PDB file of C-alpha atoms in Angstrom:
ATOM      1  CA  UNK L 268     199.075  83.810 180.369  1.00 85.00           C
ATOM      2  CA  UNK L 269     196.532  83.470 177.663  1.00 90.00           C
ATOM      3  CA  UNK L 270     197.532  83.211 173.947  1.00 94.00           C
ATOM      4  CA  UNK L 271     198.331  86.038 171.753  1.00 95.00           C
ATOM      5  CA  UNK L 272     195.309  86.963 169.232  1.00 95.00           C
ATOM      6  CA  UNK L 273     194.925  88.717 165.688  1.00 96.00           C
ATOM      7  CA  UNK L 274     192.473  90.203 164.270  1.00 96.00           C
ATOM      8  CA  UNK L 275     191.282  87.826 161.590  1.00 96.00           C
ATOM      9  CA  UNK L 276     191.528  89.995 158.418  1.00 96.00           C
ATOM     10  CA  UNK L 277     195.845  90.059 159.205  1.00 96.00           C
ATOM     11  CA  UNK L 278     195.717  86.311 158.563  1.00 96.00           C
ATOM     12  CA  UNK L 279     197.087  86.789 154.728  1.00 95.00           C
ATOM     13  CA  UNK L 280     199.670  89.120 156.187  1.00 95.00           C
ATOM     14  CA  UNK L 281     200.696  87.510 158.497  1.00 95.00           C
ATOM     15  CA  UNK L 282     201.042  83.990 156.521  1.00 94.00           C
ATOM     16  CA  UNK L 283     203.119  86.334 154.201  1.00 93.00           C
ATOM     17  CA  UNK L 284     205.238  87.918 156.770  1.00 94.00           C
ATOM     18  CA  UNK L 285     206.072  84.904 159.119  1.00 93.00           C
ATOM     19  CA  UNK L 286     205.329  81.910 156.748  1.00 90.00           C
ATOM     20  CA  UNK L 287     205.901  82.242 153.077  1.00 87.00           C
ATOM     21  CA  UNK L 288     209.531  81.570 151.702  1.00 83.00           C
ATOM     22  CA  UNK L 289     211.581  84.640 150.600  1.00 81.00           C
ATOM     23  CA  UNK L 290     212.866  83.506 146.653  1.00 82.00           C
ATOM     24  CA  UNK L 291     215.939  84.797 147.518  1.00 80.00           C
ATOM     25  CA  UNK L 292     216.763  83.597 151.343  1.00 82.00           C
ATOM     26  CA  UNK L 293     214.058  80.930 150.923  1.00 83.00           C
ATOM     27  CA  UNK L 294     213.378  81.944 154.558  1.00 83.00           C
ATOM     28  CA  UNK L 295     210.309  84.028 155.315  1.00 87.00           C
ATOM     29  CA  UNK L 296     210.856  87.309 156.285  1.00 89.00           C
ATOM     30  CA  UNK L 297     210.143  86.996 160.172  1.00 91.00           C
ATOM     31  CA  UNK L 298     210.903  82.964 161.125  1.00 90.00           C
ATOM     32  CA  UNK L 299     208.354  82.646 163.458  1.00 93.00           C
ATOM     33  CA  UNK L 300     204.365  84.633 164.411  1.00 95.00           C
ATOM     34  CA  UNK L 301     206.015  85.430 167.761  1.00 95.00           C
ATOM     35  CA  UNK L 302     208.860  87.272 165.879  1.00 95.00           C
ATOM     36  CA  UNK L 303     206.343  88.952 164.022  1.00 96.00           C
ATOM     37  CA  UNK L 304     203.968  89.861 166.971  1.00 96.00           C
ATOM     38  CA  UNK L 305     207.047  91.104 168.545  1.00 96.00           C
ATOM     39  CA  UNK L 306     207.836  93.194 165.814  1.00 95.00           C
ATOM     40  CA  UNK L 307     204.368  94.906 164.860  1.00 97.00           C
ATOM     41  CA  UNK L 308     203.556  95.452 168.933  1.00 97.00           C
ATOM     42  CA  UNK L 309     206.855  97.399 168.588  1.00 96.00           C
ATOM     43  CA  UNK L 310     205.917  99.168 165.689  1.00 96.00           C
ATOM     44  CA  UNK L 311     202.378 100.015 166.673  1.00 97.00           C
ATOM     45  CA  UNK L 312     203.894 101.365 169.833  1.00 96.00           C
ATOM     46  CA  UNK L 313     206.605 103.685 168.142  1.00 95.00           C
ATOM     47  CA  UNK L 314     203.615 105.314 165.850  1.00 96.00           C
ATOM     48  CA  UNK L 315     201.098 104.993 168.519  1.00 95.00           C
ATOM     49  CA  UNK L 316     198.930 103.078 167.051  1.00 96.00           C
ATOM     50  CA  UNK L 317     196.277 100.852 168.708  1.00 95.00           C
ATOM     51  CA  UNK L 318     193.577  98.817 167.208  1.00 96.00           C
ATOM     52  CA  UNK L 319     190.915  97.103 169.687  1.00 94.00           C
ATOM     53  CA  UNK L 320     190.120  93.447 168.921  1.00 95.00           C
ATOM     54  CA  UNK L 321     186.371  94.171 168.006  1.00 92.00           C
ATOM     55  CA  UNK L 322     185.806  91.527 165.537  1.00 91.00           C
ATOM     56  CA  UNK L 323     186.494  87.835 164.764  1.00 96.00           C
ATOM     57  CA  UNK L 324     190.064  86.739 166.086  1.00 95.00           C
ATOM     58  CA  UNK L 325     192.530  83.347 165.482  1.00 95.00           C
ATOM     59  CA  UNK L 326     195.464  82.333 167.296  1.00 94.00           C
ATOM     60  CA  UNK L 327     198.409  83.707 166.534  1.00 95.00           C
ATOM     61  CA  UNK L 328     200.824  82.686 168.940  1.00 94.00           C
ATOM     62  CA  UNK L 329     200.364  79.841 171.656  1.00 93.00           C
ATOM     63  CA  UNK L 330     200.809  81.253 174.924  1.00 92.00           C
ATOM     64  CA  UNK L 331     203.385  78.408 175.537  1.00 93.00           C
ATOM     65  CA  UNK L 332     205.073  79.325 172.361  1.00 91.00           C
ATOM     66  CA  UNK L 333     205.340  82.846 173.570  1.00 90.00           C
ATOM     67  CA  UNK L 334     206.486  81.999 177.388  1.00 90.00           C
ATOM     68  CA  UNK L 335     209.605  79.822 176.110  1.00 93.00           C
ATOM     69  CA  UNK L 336     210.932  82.850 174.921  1.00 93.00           C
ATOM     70  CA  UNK L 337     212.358  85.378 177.077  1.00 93.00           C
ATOM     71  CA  UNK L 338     212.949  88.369 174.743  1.00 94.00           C
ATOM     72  CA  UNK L 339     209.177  87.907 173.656  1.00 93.00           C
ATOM     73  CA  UNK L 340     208.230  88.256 177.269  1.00 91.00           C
ATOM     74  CA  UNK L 341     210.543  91.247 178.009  1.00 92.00           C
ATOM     75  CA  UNK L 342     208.544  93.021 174.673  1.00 94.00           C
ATOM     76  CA  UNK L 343     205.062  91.595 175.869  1.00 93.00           C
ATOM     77  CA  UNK L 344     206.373  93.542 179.589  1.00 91.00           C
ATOM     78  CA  UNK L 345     207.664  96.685 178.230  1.00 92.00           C
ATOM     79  CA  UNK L 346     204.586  97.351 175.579  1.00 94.00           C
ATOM     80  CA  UNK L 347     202.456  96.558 178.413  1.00 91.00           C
ATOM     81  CA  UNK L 348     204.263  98.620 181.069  1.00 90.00           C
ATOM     82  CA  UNK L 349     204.893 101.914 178.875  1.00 92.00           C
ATOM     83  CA  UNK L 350     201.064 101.650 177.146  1.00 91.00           C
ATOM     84  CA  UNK L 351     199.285 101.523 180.669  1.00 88.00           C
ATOM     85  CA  UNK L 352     202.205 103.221 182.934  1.00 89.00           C
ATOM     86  CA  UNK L 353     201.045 101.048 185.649  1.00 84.00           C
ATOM     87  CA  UNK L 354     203.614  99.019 187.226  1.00 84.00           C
ATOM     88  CA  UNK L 355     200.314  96.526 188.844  1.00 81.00           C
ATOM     89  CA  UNK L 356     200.243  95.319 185.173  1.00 80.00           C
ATOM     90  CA  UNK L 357     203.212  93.037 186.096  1.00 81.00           C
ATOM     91  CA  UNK L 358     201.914  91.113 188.659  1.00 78.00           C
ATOM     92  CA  UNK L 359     200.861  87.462 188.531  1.00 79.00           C
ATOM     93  CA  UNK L 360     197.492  87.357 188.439  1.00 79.00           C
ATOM     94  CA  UNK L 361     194.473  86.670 186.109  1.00 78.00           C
ATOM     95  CA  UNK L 362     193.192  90.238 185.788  1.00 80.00           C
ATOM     96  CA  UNK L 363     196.639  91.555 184.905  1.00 79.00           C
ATOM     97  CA  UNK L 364     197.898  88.814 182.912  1.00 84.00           C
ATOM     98  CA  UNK L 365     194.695  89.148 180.610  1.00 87.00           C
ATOM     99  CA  UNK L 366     195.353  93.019 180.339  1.00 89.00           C
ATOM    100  CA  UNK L 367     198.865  93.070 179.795  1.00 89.00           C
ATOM    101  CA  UNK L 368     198.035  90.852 176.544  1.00 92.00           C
ATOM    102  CA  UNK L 369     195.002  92.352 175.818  1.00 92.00           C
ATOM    103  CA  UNK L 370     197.374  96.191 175.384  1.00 93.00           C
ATOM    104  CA  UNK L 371     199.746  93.906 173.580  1.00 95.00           C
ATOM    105  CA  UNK L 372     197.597  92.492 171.351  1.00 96.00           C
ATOM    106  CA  UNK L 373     195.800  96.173 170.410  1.00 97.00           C
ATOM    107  CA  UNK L 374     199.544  97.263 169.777  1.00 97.00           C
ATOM    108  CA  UNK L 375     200.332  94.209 167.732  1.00 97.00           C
ATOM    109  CA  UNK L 376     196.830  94.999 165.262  1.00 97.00           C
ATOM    110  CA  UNK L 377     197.848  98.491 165.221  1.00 97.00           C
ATOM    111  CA  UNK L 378     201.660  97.765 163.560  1.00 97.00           C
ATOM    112  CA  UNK L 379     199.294  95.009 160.857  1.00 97.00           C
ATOM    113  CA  UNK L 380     197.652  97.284 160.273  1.00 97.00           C
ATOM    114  CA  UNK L 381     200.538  99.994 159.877  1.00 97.00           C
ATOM    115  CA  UNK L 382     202.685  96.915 157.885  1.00 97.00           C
ATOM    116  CA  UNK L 383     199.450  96.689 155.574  1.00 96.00           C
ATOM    117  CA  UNK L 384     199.480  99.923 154.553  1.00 96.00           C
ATOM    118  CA  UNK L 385     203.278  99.721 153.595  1.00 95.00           C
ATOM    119  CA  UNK L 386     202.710  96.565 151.863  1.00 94.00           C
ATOM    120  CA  UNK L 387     199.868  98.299 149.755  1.00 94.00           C
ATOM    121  CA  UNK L 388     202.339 101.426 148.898  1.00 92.00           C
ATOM    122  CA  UNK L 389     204.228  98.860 146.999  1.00 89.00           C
ATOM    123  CA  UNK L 390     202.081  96.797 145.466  1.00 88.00           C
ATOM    124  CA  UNK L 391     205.214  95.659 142.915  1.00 88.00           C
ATOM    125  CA  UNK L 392     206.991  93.959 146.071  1.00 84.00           C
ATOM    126  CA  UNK L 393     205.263  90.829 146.500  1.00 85.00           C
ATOM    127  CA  UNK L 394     207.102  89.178 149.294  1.00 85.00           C
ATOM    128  CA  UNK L 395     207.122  92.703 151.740  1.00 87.00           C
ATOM    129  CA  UNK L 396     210.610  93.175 152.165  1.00 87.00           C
ATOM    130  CA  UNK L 397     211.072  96.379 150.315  1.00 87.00           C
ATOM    131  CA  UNK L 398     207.417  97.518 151.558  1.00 89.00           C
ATOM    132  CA  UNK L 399     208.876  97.199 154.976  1.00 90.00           C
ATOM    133  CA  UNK L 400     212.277  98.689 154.596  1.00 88.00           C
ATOM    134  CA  UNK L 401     210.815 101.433 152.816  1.00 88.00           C
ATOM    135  CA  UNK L 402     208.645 101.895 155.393  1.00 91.00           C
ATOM    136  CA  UNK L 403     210.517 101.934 157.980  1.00 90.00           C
ATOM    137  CA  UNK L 404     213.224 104.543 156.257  1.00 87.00           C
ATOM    138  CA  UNK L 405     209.904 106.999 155.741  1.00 88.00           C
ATOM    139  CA  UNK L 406     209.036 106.542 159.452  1.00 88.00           C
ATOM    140  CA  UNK L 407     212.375 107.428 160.576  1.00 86.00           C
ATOM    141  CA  UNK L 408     213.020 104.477 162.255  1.00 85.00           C
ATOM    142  CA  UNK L 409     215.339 103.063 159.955  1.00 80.00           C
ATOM    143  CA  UNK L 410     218.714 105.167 159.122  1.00 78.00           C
ATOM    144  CA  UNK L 411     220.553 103.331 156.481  1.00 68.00           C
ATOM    145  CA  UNK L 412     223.853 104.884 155.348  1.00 63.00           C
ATOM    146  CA  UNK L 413     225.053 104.682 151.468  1.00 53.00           C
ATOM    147  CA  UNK L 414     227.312 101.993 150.866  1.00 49.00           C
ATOM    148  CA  UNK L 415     230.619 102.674 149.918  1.00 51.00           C
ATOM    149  CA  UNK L 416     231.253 102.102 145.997  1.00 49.00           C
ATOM    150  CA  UNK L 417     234.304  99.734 146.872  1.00 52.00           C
ATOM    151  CA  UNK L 418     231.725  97.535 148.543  1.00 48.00           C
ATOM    152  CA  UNK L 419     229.127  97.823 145.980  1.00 47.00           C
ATOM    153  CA  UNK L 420     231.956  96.091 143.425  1.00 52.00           C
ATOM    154  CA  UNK L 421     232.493  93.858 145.854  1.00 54.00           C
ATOM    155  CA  UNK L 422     229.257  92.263 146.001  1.00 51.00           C
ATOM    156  CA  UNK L 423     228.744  89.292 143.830  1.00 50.00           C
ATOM    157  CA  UNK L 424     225.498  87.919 142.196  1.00 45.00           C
TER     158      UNK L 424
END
């Protein structure tokens, strides 16, 4: 397997997505650029968006990095399988290999890119979590319910 790319204009998004420290957690919002890939192939998927890899790329994930981890390779799998609908995408060989990343790697630029725009409809939040959340809610892929009041007192600051 080869190693996952970006695009290299998502490099500040993604340092702020999967590297910078939350003030409040003092984690960063995904813990890892796998997490992250996993998350915006996912996204680009559900809204069908797909950006090609036409201009200068940078590692994002190790391929070794990626391979360790079997839910990454189940979402690497499934993105691949359901964008091509070709079950020859699975088999282990060079040609495939490089095309199952190369539709995972479109699908990961295409939820940057769709992450980028959410960020930039909140240009207030400067650590993306409320970007995202509210981004997600809009999509419709994100149903929260209202929290009861007697677990609003309940919370303590």
């Amino acid at each position: 397997m080869q190693n996952i790319r970006r695009l290299a204009r998502h490099a500040e998004i993604c340092e702020l997505l999967a590297r910078a420290t939350h003030p409040h957690t003092g984690n960063s919002i995904f813990g890892t650029f796998r997490e992250l890939a996993c998350f915006a192939a996912l996204l680009g998927f559900e809204r069908d968006r797909k950006v090609v890899l036409d201009g200068p790329t940078e590692l994002l994930v190790d391929a070794r990095i990626f391979e360790r981890n079997d839910q990454a390779l189940d979402v690497l799998y499934l993105v691949g399988l359901a964008a091509t609908r070709d079950r020859n995408i699975l088999k282990n060989d060079d040609a495939n290999s490089d095309r199952l990343v190369s539709e995972f790697e479109r699908y990961v630029a295409g939820g940057l890119e769709i992450l980028k725009e959410w960020l930039n409809d909140d240009p207030a939040d400067e650590n993306g979590d409320r970007a995202i959340l509210s981004g997600l809610h809009r999509a419709g892929l994100l149903k929260a319910e209202p929290l009861a009041a007697d677990v609003i007192n309940r919370v303590v600051f």
